Amino acid sequence: MEPAPNTEALDQQFKEFIQAVKKAVGTGIPHLKDDPKIVDQSIADCKEILDVVMEGNVKEWLS
Amino acid sequence: MFTDKVDLKDFEKQDPEYQDLLRRVLAIQADCEIGGPNLYVKHILPSAPTKLDQLIVARTAAEEMDHFRKMARLAGDIGVDVSYTLSRPNQERYVEAFRGEIKTWEDYAVFGFLVDRVGRFQLEEFLDCTYLPLAKVVEDPDIIREEEGHVDFGTNASAEFAAKGGESKERIQKAVDYWYVKGLDMFGNSKSYRSERYMFWGLKRRPNAVARQQYKDEIDALILKMGLTIPDPNKGRLYT
């Protein structure tokens, strides 16, 4: 069975997106009570990554 | 009734109807998984009530992206490219519930309470299904556990709004009224021929009407427990 084009590349790209968001969340949560700057940066990082994913420009990601 | 267990290497040897149904259900499932974040990330990530809530929204989106990834991989392995679901406008989603935008925290809460719950029901359909790679994905505890986490968060947030009474309760009732029928419709037509074929091929476990009734029993009890009113189940429905 021949897989669809970019199956592996899309899978890898998504693993990177997911890992990056989870890392940003994991960085922010422990500092909710003691360091608002770290939390704000975590939220900004999440937003930046998720905005790219929601845009869905697959050709750009995989080029 | 088809009871064989099919692995990827044997997919092309299967009946064309089996192949078509599997391609179709994987494309729809992938579309729904990425459809959720596309509904709420834009407005809810920046506006969630607290910073913790913002981080929870981001984590929820990441988990749904991972569910998308798993379904996209299954689809890709049988030759179906679902990358178009990443860039399509919400209005073009396969399932009507994913065709708008979520702009309020109340709608986000009820989306978790009611629509993510349908997501859990749909994933459960694939448990022990005849296509082994799909059964393996849903039998990995992560995917259903994460979906249950989204459901619990939405249910608790909805209950908190209801418990406050007054305007908060009215707003959450309004959101329940909106999403209730969309959730019921997500199970499709009760007299669907395709639903019967999915069952024949061992790709789903329950008829649409049975799954819908089980879902309805579950949510009706929770809505009453929150002190809210069960909406008219027939008002504004697309499928019965």
CSV table of C-alpha atoms in Angstrom, one decimal:
chain,number,residue,atom,x,y,z
A,1,MET,CA,0.0,0.0,0.0
A,2,GLU,CA,1.5,3.3,-1.1
A,3,PRO,CA,0.9,6.0,1.6
A,4,ALA,CA,-0.4,9.4,0.7
A,5,PRO,CA,2.3,12.0,-0.1
A,6,ASN,CA,3.8,13.8,2.9
A,7,THR,CA,2.2,11.3,5.4
A,8,GLU,CA,5.5,10.9,7.3
A,9,ALA,CA,6.5,14.6,7.0
A,10,LEU,CA,3.1,15.8,8.2
A,11,ASP,CA,3.3,13.4,11.1
A,12,GLN,CA,6.7,14.6,12.1
A,13,GLN,CA,5.7,18.2,11.8
A,14,PHE,CA,2.7,17.7,14.0
A,15,LYS,CA,4.8,15.9,16.6
A,16,GLU,CA,7.0,19.0,16.7
A,17,PHE,CA,4.0,21.4,17.0
A,18,ILE,CA,2.5,19.3,19.8
A,19,GLN,CA,5.7,18.9,21.7
A,20,ALA,CA,6.3,22.7,21.5
A,21,VAL,CA,2.9,23.6,22.8
A,22,LYS,CA,3.1,21.1,25.6
A,23,LYS,CA,6.5,22.3,26.6
A,24,ALA,CA,5.3,25.9,26.7
A,25,VAL,CA,2.3,24.9,28.9
A,26,GLY,CA,4.6,22.8,31.1
A,27,THR,CA,6.9,25.8,31.5
A,28,GLY,CA,4.1,28.2,32.5
A,29,ILE,CA,2.0,26.2,34.9
A,30,PRO,CA,4.5,25.8,37.8
A,31,HIS,CA,5.0,29.6,37.8
A,32,LEU,CA,1.4,30.7,37.9
A,33,LYS,CA,1.8,32.0,41.5
A,34,ASP,CA,5.3,33.2,41.5
A,35,ASP,CA,6.4,34.5,38.1
A,36,PRO,CA,3.8,36.2,35.8
A,37,LYS,CA,6.5,37.0,33.2
A,38,ILE,CA,7.3,33.4,32.6
A,39,VAL,CA,3.6,32.6,32.4
A,40,ASP,CA,2.9,35.4,30.0
A,41,GLN,CA,5.8,34.2,27.8
A,42,SER,CA,4.4,30.6,27.9
A,43,ILE,CA,1.0,31.8,26.8
A,44,ALA,CA,2.6,33.9,24.0
A,45,ASP,CA,4.6,30.9,22.9
A,46,CYS,CA,1.5,28.7,22.8
A,47,LYS,CA,-0.4,31.4,20.8
A,48,GLU,CA,2.4,31.8,18.3
A,49,ILE,CA,2.6,28.0,17.6
A,50,LEU,CA,-1.2,27.5,17.6
A,51,ASP,CA,-1.7,30.4,15.2
A,52,VAL,CA,0.7,28.7,12.8
A,53,VAL,CA,-1.2,25.4,13.1
A,54,MET,CA,-4.6,27.1,12.7
A,55,GLU,CA,-3.4,28.9,9.6
A,56,GLY,CA,-2.9,25.4,8.1
A,57,ASN,CA,-0.3,26.4,5.5
A,58,VAL,CA,0.9,22.8,5.0
A,59,LYS,CA,2.9,23.6,1.9
A,60,GLU,CA,5.0,26.1,3.8
A,61,TRP,CA,5.6,23.8,6.7
A,62,LEU,CA,6.7,20.9,4.5
A,63,SER,CA,8.8,22.9,2.0
B,1,MET,CA,-21.1,-9.8,9.7
B,2,PHE,CA,-17.4,-9.3,9.0
B,3,THR,CA,-15.2,-10.4,11.9
B,4,ASP,CA,-11.7,-10.7,10.4
B,5,LYS,CA,-9.0,-8.5,11.8
B,6,VAL,CA,-7.4,-6.4,9.1
B,7,ASP,CA,-3.9,-5.0,9.2
B,8,LEU,CA,-2.4,-2.3,7.0
B,9,LYS,CA,-0.7,-4.8,4.7
B,10,ASP,CA,-4.1,-6.5,3.9
B,11,PHE,CA,-6.1,-3.3,3.5
B,12,GLU,CA,-6.0,-3.4,-0.3
B,13,LYS,CA,-7.2,-7.0,-0.3
B,14,GLN,CA,-10.5,-6.0,1.4
B,15,ASP,CA,-13.9,-5.5,-0.2
B,16,PRO,CA,-14.1,-2.0,-1.9
B,17,GLU,CA,-16.9,-1.0,0.4
B,18,TYR,CA,-14.7,-1.8,3.4
B,19,GLN,CA,-12.0,0.4,1.9
B,20,ASP,CA,-14.3,3.2,1.1
B,21,LEU,CA,-15.9,3.3,4.5
B,22,LEU,CA,-12.6,3.2,6.3
B,23,ARG,CA,-11.2,6.0,4.1
B,24,ARG,CA,-14.4,8.1,4.8
B,25,VAL,CA,-14.5,7.6,8.5
B,26,LEU,CA,-10.8,8.4,9.0
B,27,ALA,CA,-11.2,11.6,7.0
B,28,ILE,CA,-14.2,12.7,9.0
B,29,GLN,CA,-12.5,11.8,12.3
B,30,ALA,CA,-9.4,13.8,11.4
B,31,ASP,CA,-11.5,16.8,10.3
B,32,CYS,CA,-13.4,16.7,13.6
B,33,GLU,CA,-10.2,16.5,15.7
B,34,ILE,CA,-8.7,19.6,14.1
B,35,GLY,CA,-12.1,21.2,13.8
B,36,GLY,CA,-12.3,21.7,17.6
B,37,PRO,CA,-9.2,23.8,18.0
B,38,ASN,CA,-10.2,25.8,14.9
B,39,LEU,CA,-13.4,26.7,16.7
B,40,TYR,CA,-11.9,28.1,19.9
B,41,VAL,CA,-8.2,28.9,19.7
B,42,LYS,CA,-8.6,32.2,17.9
B,43,HIS,CA,-11.0,33.9,20.4
B,44,ILE,CA,-10.7,31.8,23.6
B,45,LEU,CA,-7.0,31.4,24.0
B,46,PRO,CA,-6.5,35.2,24.4
B,47,SER,CA,-9.7,35.8,26.4
B,48,ALA,CA,-10.0,32.8,28.8
B,49,PRO,CA,-10.8,34.1,32.4
B,50,THR,CA,-7.4,33.3,34.0
B,51,LYS,CA,-3.9,32.5,32.9
B,52,LEU,CA,-4.4,28.9,34.0
B,53,ASP,CA,-7.4,28.7,31.8
B,54,GLN,CA,-5.4,30.0,28.9
B,55,LEU,CA,-2.8,27.3,29.4
B,56,ILE,CA,-5.5,24.7,29.7
B,57,VAL,CA,-7.0,25.8,26.4
B,58,ALA,CA,-3.6,25.6,24.8
B,59,ARG,CA,-3.0,22.1,26.2
B,60,THR,CA,-6.4,20.9,25.1
B,61,ALA,CA,-5.7,22.2,21.6
B,62,ALA,CA,-2.4,20.3,21.6
B,63,GLU,CA,-4.1,17.1,22.7
B,64,GLU,CA,-6.7,17.5,19.9
B,65,MET,CA,-3.9,18.1,17.4
B,66,ASP,CA,-2.3,14.9,18.6
B,67,HIS,CA,-5.6,13.0,18.0
B,68,PHE,CA,-5.7,14.6,14.5
B,69,ARG,CA,-2.1,13.5,13.9
B,70,LYS,CA,-3.0,9.9,14.8
B,71,MET,CA,-6.0,9.9,12.5
B,72,ALA,CA,-4.1,11.6,9.7
B,73,ARG,CA,-1.4,9.0,10.0
B,74,LEU,CA,-3.9,6.2,9.7
B,75,ALA,CA,-5.6,7.9,6.7
B,76,GLY,CA,-2.3,8.6,5.1
B,77,ASP,CA,-1.1,5.0,5.4
B,78,ILE,CA,-4.1,3.9,3.3
B,79,GLY,CA,-3.5,6.6,0.7
B,80,VAL,CA,-5.8,9.3,2.0
B,81,ASP,CA,-4.3,12.8,2.3
B,82,VAL,CA,-6.3,14.7,4.9
B,83,SER,CA,-4.0,17.8,4.9
B,84,TYR,CA,-6.8,19.7,3.2
B,85,THR,CA,-8.7,19.6,6.6
B,86,LEU,CA,-6.0,21.9,8.1
B,87,SER,CA,-6.6,24.8,5.8
B,88,ARG,CA,-10.3,24.6,5.0
B,89,PRO,CA,-12.7,27.2,6.3
B,90,ASN,CA,-14.7,26.1,9.3
B,91,GLN,CA,-17.9,26.5,7.2
B,92,GLU,CA,-16.7,23.5,5.1
B,93,ARG,CA,-16.2,21.0,7.9
B,94,TYR,CA,-17.9,17.7,7.5
B,95,VAL,CA,-19.8,18.0,10.8
B,96,GLU,CA,-22.1,20.9,11.3
B,97,ALA,CA,-21.1,21.5,15.0
B,98,PHE,CA,-17.6,22.5,13.8
B,99,ARG,CA,-18.8,25.2,11.3
B,100,GLY,CA,-18.8,28.3,13.5
B,101,GLU,CA,-16.6,30.0,16.0
B,102,ILE,CA,-16.6,29.9,19.8
B,103,LYS,CA,-16.3,33.4,21.2
B,104,THR,CA,-17.4,33.0,24.9
B,105,TRP,CA,-16.1,31.0,27.8
B,106,GLU,CA,-19.6,29.7,28.4
B,107,ASP,CA,-19.7,28.2,24.9
B,108,TYR,CA,-16.2,26.8,25.4
B,109,ALA,CA,-17.3,25.1,28.6
B,110,VAL,CA,-20.4,23.6,27.1
B,111,PHE,CA,-18.5,22.6,24.0
B,112,GLY,CA,-16.3,20.4,26.3
B,113,PHE,CA,-19.4,19.2,28.2
B,114,LEU,CA,-21.5,18.2,25.2
B,115,VAL,CA,-19.5,18.1,22.0
B,116,ASP,CA,-16.2,16.6,23.3
B,117,ARG,CA,-18.4,14.0,25.0
B,118,VAL,CA,-19.7,13.0,21.5
B,119,GLY,CA,-16.0,12.8,20.5
B,120,ARG,CA,-15.5,10.3,23.3
B,121,PHE,CA,-18.6,8.3,22.1
B,122,GLN,CA,-17.2,8.3,18.5
B,123,LEU,CA,-13.8,7.1,19.6
B,124,GLU,CA,-15.4,4.3,21.6
B,125,GLU,CA,-17.1,3.1,18.4
B,126,PHE,CA,-13.6,2.0,17.1
B,127,LEU,CA,-12.7,-0.1,20.2
B,128,ASP,CA,-12.0,-3.6,19.0
B,129,CYS,CA,-12.9,-2.7,15.4
B,130,THR,CA,-11.8,-4.9,12.5
B,131,TYR,CA,-9.1,-2.5,11.3
B,132,LEU,CA,-6.3,-3.3,13.7
B,133,PRO,CA,-4.3,0.0,13.3
B,134,LEU,CA,-7.4,2.0,14.2
B,135,ALA,CA,-8.3,-0.3,17.1
B,136,LYS,CA,-4.7,0.1,18.4
B,137,VAL,CA,-4.9,3.9,18.3
B,138,VAL,CA,-8.1,4.1,20.3
B,139,GLU,CA,-7.1,1.3,22.7
B,140,ASP,CA,-4.0,3.3,23.6
B,141,PRO,CA,-5.3,4.8,26.9
B,142,ASP,CA,-4.0,8.3,26.0
B,143,ILE,CA,-6.6,9.3,23.4
B,144,ILE,CA,-9.8,8.4,25.3
B,145,ARG,CA,-8.3,9.6,28.7
B,146,GLU,CA,-7.4,13.0,27.1
B,147,GLU,CA,-10.9,13.3,25.6
B,148,GLU,CA,-12.4,12.5,29.0
B,149,GLY,CA,-10.2,15.2,30.5
B,150,HIS,CA,-11.7,17.7,28.0
B,151,VAL,CA,-15.2,16.5,28.8
B,152,ASP,CA,-14.6,16.7,32.6
B,153,PHE,CA,-13.2,20.2,32.4
B,154,GLY,CA,-16.2,21.4,30.3
B,155,THR,CA,-18.7,19.6,32.6
B,156,ASN,CA,-17.2,21.1,35.8
B,157,ALA,CA,-17.0,24.6,34.3
B,158,SER,CA,-20.6,24.4,33.1
B,159,ALA,CA,-21.7,23.2,36.5
B,160,GLU,CA,-19.9,26.1,38.2
B,161,PHE,CA,-21.6,28.6,36.0
B,162,ALA,CA,-25.0,27.0,36.7
B,163,ALA,CA,-24.3,26.9,40.5
B,164,LYS,CA,-23.7,30.7,40.5
B,165,GLY,CA,-27.3,31.2,39.5
B,166,GLY,CA,-28.7,34.5,38.1
B,167,GLU,CA,-27.1,35.8,34.9
B,168,SER,CA,-24.4,33.1,35.0
B,169,LYS,CA,-26.9,30.4,35.0
B,170,GLU,CA,-28.9,32.0,32.2
B,171,ARG,CA,-25.8,32.3,30.0
B,172,ILE,CA,-24.8,28.7,30.5
B,173,GLN,CA,-28.4,27.6,29.8
B,174,LYS,CA,-28.3,29.5,26.6
B,175,ALA,CA,-25.0,27.8,25.6
B,176,VAL,CA,-26.5,24.4,26.5
B,177,ASP,CA,-29.6,25.2,24.4
B,178,TYR,CA,-27.3,25.9,21.4
B,179,TRP,CA,-24.9,22.9,21.7
B,180,TYR,CA,-27.5,20.3,22.8
B,181,VAL,CA,-29.1,19.8,19.4
B,182,LYS,CA,-25.7,20.0,17.7
B,183,GLY,CA,-24.4,17.2,19.9
B,184,LEU,CA,-27.5,15.0,19.2
B,185,ASP,CA,-27.1,15.6,15.4
B,186,MET,CA,-23.4,14.5,15.5
B,187,PHE,CA,-24.6,10.9,15.6
B,188,GLY,CA,-26.1,11.2,12.2
B,189,ASN,CA,-29.4,9.9,10.8
B,190,SER,CA,-31.1,7.1,12.8
B,191,LYS,CA,-32.0,5.3,9.6
B,192,SER,CA,-28.6,5.7,7.9
B,193,TYR,CA,-27.8,2.8,5.5
B,194,ARG,CA,-24.1,3.7,5.8
B,195,SER,CA,-24.3,3.3,9.6
B,196,GLU,CA,-25.5,-0.3,9.1
B,197,ARG,CA,-22.7,-1.0,6.7
B,198,TYR,CA,-20.1,0.3,9.2
B,199,MET,CA,-21.5,-2.2,11.7
B,200,PHE,CA,-21.6,-5.0,9.1
B,201,TRP,CA,-17.9,-4.4,8.4
B,202,GLY,CA,-17.1,-4.2,12.1
B,203,LEU,CA,-15.9,-0.6,11.9
B,204,LYS,CA,-18.5,0.7,14.4
B,205,ARG,CA,-20.2,-1.0,17.3
B,206,ARG,CA,-23.6,0.7,17.7
B,207,PRO,CA,-26.3,2.0,15.4
B,208,ASN,CA,-26.5,5.8,15.3
B,209,ALA,CA,-29.8,5.8,17.2
B,210,VAL,CA,-28.5,3.6,20.0
B,211,ALA,CA,-25.4,5.7,20.5
B,212,ARG,CA,-27.4,8.9,20.4
B,213,GLN,CA,-29.9,7.6,23.1
B,214,GLN,CA,-27.0,6.5,25.4
B,215,TYR,CA,-25.4,9.9,25.0
B,216,LYS,CA,-28.8,11.7,25.6
B,217,ASP,CA,-29.4,9.7,28.8
B,218,GLU,CA,-26.0,10.6,30.0
B,219,ILE,CA,-26.2,14.4,29.3
B,220,ASP,CA,-29.8,14.8,30.4
B,221,ALA,CA,-29.0,13.4,33.8
B,222,LEU,CA,-26.1,15.9,34.1
B,223,ILE,CA,-28.1,18.8,32.9
B,224,LEU,CA,-30.7,18.2,35.5
B,225,LYS,CA,-28.1,17.7,38.2
B,226,MET,CA,-26.7,21.1,37.3
B,227,GLY,CA,-30.2,22.6,37.9
B,228,LEU,CA,-30.6,23.4,34.2
B,229,THR,CA,-33.4,22.7,31.8
B,230,ILE,CA,-33.2,20.0,29.2
B,231,PRO,CA,-33.6,21.6,25.9
B,232,ASP,CA,-36.2,20.4,23.4
B,233,PRO,CA,-34.4,17.6,21.6
B,234,ASN,CA,-36.3,18.1,18.4
B,235,LYS,CA,-35.9,21.8,18.0
B,236,GLY,CA,-33.5,22.7,15.2
B,237,ARG,CA,-32.4,19.2,14.5
B,238,LEU,CA,-30.9,18.3,11.1
B,239,TYR,CA,-31.0,14.5,11.7
B,240,THR,CA,-33.5,12.3,13.6
